[in-house]
PDB file of C-alpha atoms in Angstrom:
ATOM      1  CA  MET A  19    -178.023 -16.375 -29.643  1.00  0.00           C
ATOM      2  CA  THR A  20    -176.593 -12.807 -30.777  1.00  0.00           C
ATOM      3  CA  SER A  21    -174.882 -12.602 -33.595  1.00  0.00           C
ATOM      4  CA  GLY A  22    -171.045 -11.175 -33.456  1.00  0.00           C
ATOM      5  CA  VAL A  23    -169.734 -14.174 -31.363  1.00  0.00           C
ATOM      6  CA  GLN A  24    -165.986 -13.917 -31.655  1.00  0.00           C
ATOM      7  CA  GLU A  25    -165.247 -16.787 -29.522  1.00  0.00           C
ATOM      8  CA  SER A  26    -165.730 -18.994 -26.225  1.00  0.00           C
ATOM      9  CA  GLU A  27    -163.683 -20.085 -23.847  1.00  0.00           C
ATOM     10  CA  THR A  28    -163.593 -22.645 -20.779  1.00  0.00           C
ATOM     11  CA  VAL A  29    -162.154 -21.387 -17.411  1.00  0.00           C
ATOM     12  CA  ALA A  30    -161.352 -23.932 -14.550  1.00  0.00           C
ATOM     13  CA  THR A  31    -162.368 -22.624 -11.183  1.00  0.00           C
ATOM     14  CA  PRO A  32    -162.588 -24.448  -7.824  1.00  0.00           C
ATOM     15  CA  ALA A  33    -166.341 -24.430  -8.163  1.00  0.00           C
ATOM     16  CA  GLY A  34    -165.994 -26.771 -11.970  1.00  0.00           C
ATOM     17  CA  GLU A  35    -165.727 -25.648 -15.505  1.00  0.00           C
ATOM     18  CA  ALA A  36    -166.731 -21.819 -16.237  1.00  0.00           C
ATOM     19  CA  ARG A  37    -167.538 -20.441 -19.313  1.00  0.00           C
ATOM     20  CA  ILE A  38    -166.598 -16.800 -21.026  1.00  0.00           C
ATOM     21  CA  THR A  39    -168.348 -15.818 -24.570  1.00  0.00           C
ATOM     22  CA  TRP A  40    -166.853 -12.655 -26.058  1.00  0.00           C
ATOM     23  CA  PHE A  41    -168.472 -10.133 -28.312  1.00  0.00           C
ATOM     24  CA  ARG A  42    -165.328  -8.433 -28.864  1.00  0.00           C
ATOM     25  CA  ALA A  43    -165.500  -4.455 -30.471  1.00  0.00           C
ATOM     26  CA  PRO A  44    -164.553  -3.955 -34.151  1.00  0.00           C
ATOM     27  CA  VAL A  45    -162.517  -0.738 -33.261  1.00  0.00           C
ATOM     28  CA  PRO A  46    -160.274  -0.339 -30.490  1.00  0.00           C
ATOM     29  CA  ALA A  47    -162.081  -1.184 -27.082  1.00  0.00           C
ATOM     30  CA  ARG A  48    -161.418   1.133 -24.320  1.00  0.00           C
ATOM     31  CA  ALA A  49    -163.025  -1.206 -21.876  1.00  0.00           C
ATOM     32  CA  VAL A  50    -164.019  -5.010 -21.247  1.00  0.00           C
ATOM     33  CA  LEU A  51    -167.803  -5.115 -19.544  1.00  0.00           C
ATOM     34  CA  ALA A  52    -167.813  -8.688 -17.937  1.00  0.00           C
ATOM     35  CA  ALA A  53    -171.791  -9.510 -16.773  1.00  0.00           C
ATOM     36  CA  GLY A  54    -172.451 -12.650 -14.808  1.00  0.00           C
ATOM     37  CA  HIS A  55    -176.350 -13.958 -15.166  1.00  0.00           C
ATOM     38  CA  GLY A  56    -178.777 -14.187 -12.209  1.00  0.00           C
ATOM     39  CA  ALA A  57    -179.757 -17.346 -10.284  1.00  0.00           C
ATOM     40  CA  GLY A  58    -183.126 -18.065 -12.225  1.00  0.00           C
ATOM     41  CA  GLY A  59    -181.348 -17.970 -16.157  1.00  0.00           C
ATOM     42  CA  GLY A  60    -178.287 -18.189 -17.989  1.00  0.00           C
ATOM     43  CA  ILE A  61    -176.864 -15.415 -20.668  1.00  0.00           C
ATOM     44  CA  GLU A  62    -179.612 -15.907 -22.620  1.00  0.00           C
ATOM     45  CA  ALA A  63    -181.482 -13.095 -20.842  1.00  0.00           C
ATOM     46  CA  ARG A  64    -182.580 -10.421 -22.669  1.00  0.00           C
ATOM     47  CA  ASP A  65    -180.492  -7.554 -21.092  1.00  0.00           C
ATOM     48  CA  LEU A  66    -177.640  -9.448 -21.640  1.00  0.00           C
ATOM     49  CA  ARG A  67    -178.173 -10.249 -24.794  1.00  0.00           C
ATOM     50  CA  ALA A  68    -178.846  -6.405 -25.936  1.00  0.00           C
ATOM     51  CA  LEU A  69    -175.889  -5.080 -24.099  1.00  0.00           C
ATOM     52  CA  ALA A  70    -173.989  -8.209 -26.437  1.00  0.00           C
ATOM     53  CA  ALA A  71    -175.496  -6.818 -29.220  1.00  0.00           C
ATOM     54  CA  ALA A  72    -174.993  -2.964 -28.894  1.00  0.00           C
ATOM     55  CA  LEU A  73    -172.029  -2.168 -26.888  1.00  0.00           C
ATOM     56  CA  PRO A  74    -168.997  -3.826 -29.045  1.00  0.00           C
ATOM     57  CA  GLY A  75    -170.038  -1.336 -32.103  1.00  0.00           C
ATOM     58  CA  ARG A  76    -169.952   1.768 -29.411  1.00  0.00           C
ATOM     59  CA  GLY A  77    -166.270   0.486 -28.118  1.00  0.00           C
ATOM     60  CA  TYR A  78    -166.883  -1.932 -25.780  1.00  0.00           C
ATOM     61  CA  THR A  79    -166.048  -5.788 -25.580  1.00  0.00           C
ATOM     62  CA  VAL A  80    -168.357  -7.565 -23.504  1.00  0.00           C
ATOM     63  CA  ALA A  81    -167.850 -11.061 -22.207  1.00  0.00           C
ATOM     64  CA  LEU A  82    -170.964 -12.582 -21.107  1.00  0.00           C
ATOM     65  CA  VAL A  83    -170.108 -15.186 -17.825  1.00  0.00           C
ATOM     66  CA  GLU A  84    -171.791 -18.601 -17.161  1.00  0.00           C
ATOM     67  CA  GLN A  85    -171.232 -19.790 -13.629  1.00  0.00           C
ATOM     68  CA  PRO A  86    -170.104 -23.179 -13.048  1.00  0.00           C
ATOM     69  CA  TRP A  87    -173.370 -24.631 -11.807  1.00  0.00           C
ATOM     70  CA  ARG A  88    -175.074 -23.039 -15.421  1.00  0.00           C
ATOM     71  CA  VAL A  89    -172.344 -24.923 -17.563  1.00  0.00           C
ATOM     72  CA  ALA A  90    -172.844 -28.128 -15.504  1.00  0.00           C
ATOM     73  CA  GLY A  91    -176.235 -28.110 -16.121  1.00  0.00           C
ATOM     74  CA  LYS A  92    -177.295 -27.628 -12.721  1.00  0.00           C
ATOM     75  CA  LYS A  93    -181.113 -26.143 -11.977  1.00  0.00           C
ATOM     76  CA  VAL A  94    -180.153 -24.409  -8.466  1.00  0.00           C
ATOM     77  CA  ALA A  95    -177.549 -22.022  -8.178  1.00  0.00           C
ATOM     78  CA  PRO A  96    -174.778 -22.631  -4.934  1.00  0.00           C
ATOM     79  CA  ALA A  97    -173.859 -20.262  -2.303  1.00  0.00           C
ATOM     80  CA  PRO A  98    -173.026 -16.847  -2.555  1.00  0.00           C
ATOM     81  CA  LYS A  99    -169.624 -17.664  -1.610  1.00  0.00           C
ATOM     82  CA  THR A 100    -169.182 -20.217  -3.945  1.00  0.00           C
ATOM     83  CA  LEU A 101    -170.438 -18.037  -7.138  1.00  0.00           C
ATOM     84  CA  ASP A 102    -167.624 -15.638  -5.309  1.00  0.00           C
ATOM     85  CA  ALA A 103    -165.567 -17.998  -5.734  1.00  0.00           C
ATOM     86  CA  GLY A 104    -166.065 -18.874  -9.432  1.00  0.00           C
ATOM     87  CA  TRP A 105    -165.923 -15.508 -10.695  1.00  0.00           C
ATOM     88  CA  THR A 106    -162.917 -14.575  -8.990  1.00  0.00           C
ATOM     89  CA  ALA A 107    -160.867 -17.621 -10.474  1.00  0.00           C
ATOM     90  CA  LEU A 108    -161.817 -16.288 -14.085  1.00  0.00           C
ATOM     91  CA  TRP A 109    -161.015 -12.527 -13.624  1.00  0.00           C
ATOM     92  CA  PRO A 110    -157.751 -13.069 -14.788  1.00  0.00           C
ATOM     93  CA  ALA A 111    -159.026 -14.663 -17.945  1.00  0.00           C
ATOM     94  CA  LEU A 112    -161.239 -11.041 -18.103  1.00  0.00           C
ATOM     95  CA  GLU A 113    -158.380  -9.108 -17.498  1.00  0.00           C
ATOM     96  CA  LYS A 114    -156.151 -10.529 -20.600  1.00  0.00           C
ATOM     97  CA  PRO A 115    -156.969  -8.358 -23.172  1.00  0.00           C
ATOM     98  CA  GLY A 116    -155.170  -5.422 -21.336  1.00  0.00           C
ATOM     99  CA  LEU A 117    -158.678  -3.148 -20.620  1.00  0.00           C
ATOM    100  CA  PRO A 118    -159.765  -1.573 -17.856  1.00  0.00           C
ATOM    101  CA  VAL A 119    -162.539  -4.699 -16.642  1.00  0.00           C
ATOM    102  CA  VAL A 120    -165.895  -3.310 -15.821  1.00  0.00           C
ATOM    103  CA  ALA A 121    -167.719  -6.254 -13.241  1.00  0.00           C
ATOM    104  CA  GLY A 122    -171.391  -6.609 -13.967  1.00  0.00           C
ATOM    105  CA  GLY A 123    -174.272  -9.001 -13.864  1.00  0.00           C
ATOM    106  CA  ARG A 124    -178.149  -9.034 -13.160  1.00  0.00           C
ATOM    107  CA  SER A 125    -179.662 -10.040  -9.951  1.00  0.00           C
ATOM    108  CA  ALA A 126    -177.343 -12.666  -8.210  1.00  0.00           C
ATOM    109  CA  GLY A 127    -174.798 -11.841 -10.819  1.00  0.00           C
ATOM    110  CA  ALA A 128    -174.893  -8.206 -10.037  1.00  0.00           C
ATOM    111  CA  ARG A 129    -174.361  -8.858  -6.156  1.00  0.00           C
ATOM    112  CA  VAL A 130    -171.703 -11.188  -7.017  1.00  0.00           C
ATOM    113  CA  ALA A 131    -169.920  -8.127  -9.217  1.00  0.00           C
ATOM    114  CA  CYS A 132    -170.207  -5.965  -6.141  1.00  0.00           C
ATOM    115  CA  ARG A 133    -169.217  -8.188  -3.356  1.00  0.00           C
ATOM    116  CA  THR A 134    -165.786  -8.938  -5.365  1.00  0.00           C
ATOM    117  CA  ALA A 135    -165.568  -5.716  -7.278  1.00  0.00           C
ATOM    118  CA  ARG A 136    -162.665  -3.969  -4.495  1.00  0.00           C
ATOM    119  CA  GLU A 137    -160.712  -7.148  -4.316  1.00  0.00           C
ATOM    120  CA  LEU A 138    -160.624  -7.945  -8.020  1.00  0.00           C
ATOM    121  CA  GLY A 139    -159.892  -4.398  -8.869  1.00  0.00           C
ATOM    122  CA  ALA A 140    -162.613  -3.917 -10.887  1.00  0.00           C
ATOM    123  CA  HIS A 141    -162.685  -0.652 -12.448  1.00  0.00           C
ATOM    124  CA  ALA A 142    -166.412   0.186 -12.141  1.00  0.00           C
ATOM    125  CA  VAL A 143    -169.499  -2.245 -11.340  1.00  0.00           C
ATOM    126  CA  LEU A 144    -172.935  -2.736 -13.758  1.00  0.00           C
ATOM    127  CA  ALA A 145    -176.151  -3.660 -11.315  1.00  0.00           C
ATOM    128  CA  LEU A 146    -178.754  -4.608 -13.463  1.00  0.00           C
ATOM    129  CA  SER A 147    -182.236  -5.544 -11.704  1.00  0.00           C
ATOM    130  CA  PHE A 148    -179.907  -5.451  -8.247  1.00  0.00           C
ATOM    131  CA  PRO A 149    -181.945  -7.560  -6.163  1.00  0.00           C
ATOM    132  CA  LEU A 150    -182.394  -5.270  -3.037  1.00  0.00           C
ATOM    133  CA  HIS A 151    -184.474  -7.557  -1.315  1.00  0.00           C
ATOM    134  CA  PRO A 152    -186.555 -10.642  -1.373  1.00  0.00           C
ATOM    135  CA  PRO A 153    -190.086  -9.872  -2.719  1.00  0.00           C
ATOM    136  CA  GLY A 154    -192.299  -8.511  -0.020  1.00  0.00           C
ATOM    137  CA  ARG A 155    -189.613  -8.628   2.260  1.00  0.00           C
ATOM    138  CA  PRO A 156    -187.815  -4.907   2.349  1.00  0.00           C
ATOM    139  CA  GLU A 157    -186.863  -5.278   5.752  1.00  0.00           C
ATOM    140  CA  LYS A 158    -183.668  -8.038   4.227  1.00  0.00           C
ATOM    141  CA  SER A 159    -182.071  -5.691   2.826  1.00  0.00           C
ATOM    142  CA  ARG A 160    -178.745  -6.260   0.530  1.00  0.00           C
ATOM    143  CA  ALA A 161    -177.826  -2.564   0.208  1.00  0.00           C
ATOM    144  CA  GLU A 162    -174.765  -2.970   2.272  1.00  0.00           C
ATOM    145  CA  GLU A 163    -173.492  -5.047  -1.129  1.00  0.00           C
ATOM    146  CA  LEU A 164    -174.046  -2.171  -3.134  1.00  0.00           C
ATOM    147  CA  THR A 165    -173.201   0.567  -1.484  1.00  0.00           C
ATOM    148  CA  GLY A 166    -169.747  -1.433  -0.107  1.00  0.00           C
ATOM    149  CA  ALA A 167    -168.747  -2.217  -3.779  1.00  0.00           C
ATOM    150  CA  GLY A 168    -166.000   0.567  -3.688  1.00  0.00           C
ATOM    151  CA  VAL A 169    -165.966   1.567  -6.922  1.00  0.00           C
ATOM    152  CA  PRO A 170    -168.047   3.482  -9.414  1.00  0.00           C
ATOM    153  CA  THR A 171    -171.749   1.656  -9.737  1.00  0.00           C
ATOM    154  CA  LEU A 172    -174.385   1.896 -12.314  1.00  0.00           C
ATOM    155  CA  VAL A 173    -177.866   0.787 -11.068  1.00  0.00           C
ATOM    156  CA  VAL A 174    -180.299  -0.173 -13.771  1.00  0.00           C
ATOM    157  CA  GLN A 175    -183.971  -1.100 -12.755  1.00  0.00           C
ATOM    158  CA  GLY A 176    -187.426  -1.760 -13.777  1.00  0.00           C
ATOM    159  CA  ASP A 177    -190.154   0.240 -12.332  1.00  0.00           C
ATOM    160  CA  ARG A 178    -192.293  -2.776 -11.129  1.00  0.00           C
ATOM    161  CA  ASP A 179    -189.039  -4.588  -9.825  1.00  0.00           C
ATOM    162  CA  PRO A 180    -190.584  -6.813  -6.844  1.00  0.00           C
ATOM    163  CA  PHE A 181    -186.631  -7.468  -5.904  1.00  0.00           C
ATOM    164  CA  GLY A 182    -186.604  -3.308  -5.411  1.00  0.00           C
ATOM    165  CA  ARG A 183    -188.145  -0.510  -6.832  1.00  0.00           C
ATOM    166  CA  PRO A 184    -186.211   2.470  -7.815  1.00  0.00           C
ATOM    167  CA  GLU A 185    -187.317   4.238  -5.136  1.00  0.00           C
ATOM    168  CA  GLU A 186    -186.623   1.949  -2.544  1.00  0.00           C
ATOM    169  CA  PHE A 187    -182.562   2.642  -3.588  1.00  0.00           C
ATOM    170  CA  PRO A 188    -180.238   4.327  -0.951  1.00  0.00           C
ATOM    171  CA  PRO A 189    -179.866   7.694  -1.547  1.00  0.00           C
ATOM    172  CA  GLY A 190    -176.743   8.688  -3.659  1.00  0.00           C
ATOM    173  CA  THR A 191    -177.704   5.819  -5.647  1.00  0.00           C
ATOM    174  CA  GLU A 192    -176.830   6.408  -9.444  1.00  0.00           C
ATOM    175  CA  LEU A 193    -179.512   5.081 -11.042  1.00  0.00           C
ATOM    176  CA  ARG A 194    -181.428   4.588 -14.457  1.00  0.00           C
ATOM    177  CA  GLU A 195    -184.724   3.388 -14.612  1.00  0.00           C
ATOM    178  CA  VAL A 196    -186.622   1.380 -17.450  1.00  0.00           C
ATOM    179  CA  PRO A 197    -190.183   2.161 -17.448  1.00  0.00           C
ATOM    180  CA  HIS A 198    -192.947  -0.610 -16.919  1.00  0.00           C
ATOM    181  CA  GLY A 199    -189.660  -3.224 -16.430  1.00  0.00           C
ATOM    182  CA  ASP A 200    -189.887  -6.336 -14.330  1.00  0.00           C
ATOM    183  CA  HIS A 201    -187.479  -7.853 -12.801  1.00  0.00           C
ATOM    184  CA  GLY A 202    -186.560  -9.271 -16.066  1.00  0.00           C
ATOM    185  CA  PHE A 203    -187.052  -6.103 -17.906  1.00  0.00           C
ATOM    186  CA  ALA A 204    -190.124  -7.745 -19.439  1.00  0.00           C
ATOM    187  CA  VAL A 205    -193.110  -4.872 -20.063  1.00  0.00           C
ATOM    188  CA  PRO A 206    -196.870  -5.471 -20.069  1.00  0.00           C
ATOM    189  CA  LYS A 207    -198.475  -5.476 -23.804  1.00  0.00           C
ATOM    190  CA  ARG A 208    -200.456  -2.326 -22.032  1.00  0.00           C
ATOM    191  CA  ALA A 209    -197.687  -0.306 -21.492  1.00  0.00           C
ATOM    192  CA  GLY A 210    -197.173   0.498 -25.048  1.00  0.00           C
ATOM    193  CA  VAL A 211    -193.463   0.020 -25.732  1.00  0.00           C
ATOM    194  CA  THR A 212    -191.586  -2.863 -27.758  1.00  0.00           C
ATOM    195  CA  GLU A 213    -188.717  -5.242 -25.869  1.00  0.00           C
ATOM    196  CA  ASP A 214    -186.679  -3.368 -28.596  1.00  0.00           C
ATOM    197  CA  GLY A 215    -187.578   0.144 -27.219  1.00  0.00           C
ATOM    198  CA  THR A 216    -187.185  -1.317 -23.826  1.00  0.00           C
ATOM    199  CA  MET A 217    -183.623  -2.417 -24.444  1.00  0.00           C
ATOM    200  CA  THR A 218    -182.877   0.534 -26.209  1.00  0.00           C
ATOM    201  CA  VAL A 219    -183.134   2.504 -22.851  1.00  0.00           C
ATOM    202  CA  LEU A 220    -181.320   0.164 -21.083  1.00  0.00           C
ATOM    203  CA  THR A 221    -178.484  -0.073 -23.521  1.00  0.00           C
ATOM    204  CA  ASP A 222    -178.378   3.635 -24.367  1.00  0.00           C
ATOM    205  CA  ALA A 223    -177.726   3.983 -20.363  1.00  0.00           C
ATOM    206  CA  VAL A 224    -175.001   1.974 -20.059  1.00  0.00           C
ATOM    207  CA  ALA A 225    -173.493   3.143 -22.917  1.00  0.00           C
ATOM    208  CA  GLU A 226    -173.579   6.812 -21.734  1.00  0.00           C
ATOM    209  CA  TRP A 227    -172.283   5.701 -18.626  1.00  0.00           C
ATOM    210  CA  LEU A 228    -169.134   4.107 -19.922  1.00  0.00           C
ATOM    211  CA  ASP A 229    -168.715   7.046 -22.395  1.00  0.00           C
ATOM    212  CA  ARG A 230    -168.504   9.053 -19.158  1.00  0.00           C
ATOM    213  CA  LEU A 231    -166.125   6.501 -17.677  1.00  0.00           C
ATOM    214  CA  PHE A 232    -164.058   6.061 -20.544  1.00  0.00           C
ATOM    215  CA  GLY A 233    -164.365   8.957 -22.775  1.00  0.00           C
TER     216      GLY A 233
END
């Protein structure tokens, strides 16, 4: 796991206990980035680890959130309403530092952040690998979740993501493309770029966006 973990706490929710792992900024923080995981994995995802390693040194506390189903060791995520309820219940813990909170997540976690941002008073939304549609089913669009967030939103998307390539997103979407990245931001060896390099593209894009919001 990423070095520099300050603390981990459990939070009771209607769906069971959730867990927040805090990576606190060593300098006075400007905001908290709360990031949830997807339906197929946890906070060990490469993009979440990279943000937790890179952003505290740039003035942003990162809170990686594990949904109750993941904490309980289950392998299948529950329905969206249950995910939203868990996220909503732990929001007060994310606000405890007294800083603006950016709601974020990857894949299913990004959908949760978008659906609940307005209600919870999130300052902005970070959507990593937003699943715009199921693979091969562009007619099953989830664009309304994204456009309905109601706060400044940044999408960071791999250009090989089968859940939605950058050019498929609605006009006006603020989007940063990760070259050669798939849904998990993995890149093929033939691309000639390293995972570290790819993660630097991602973390720099997020940091620059946050600096514009809180600079």
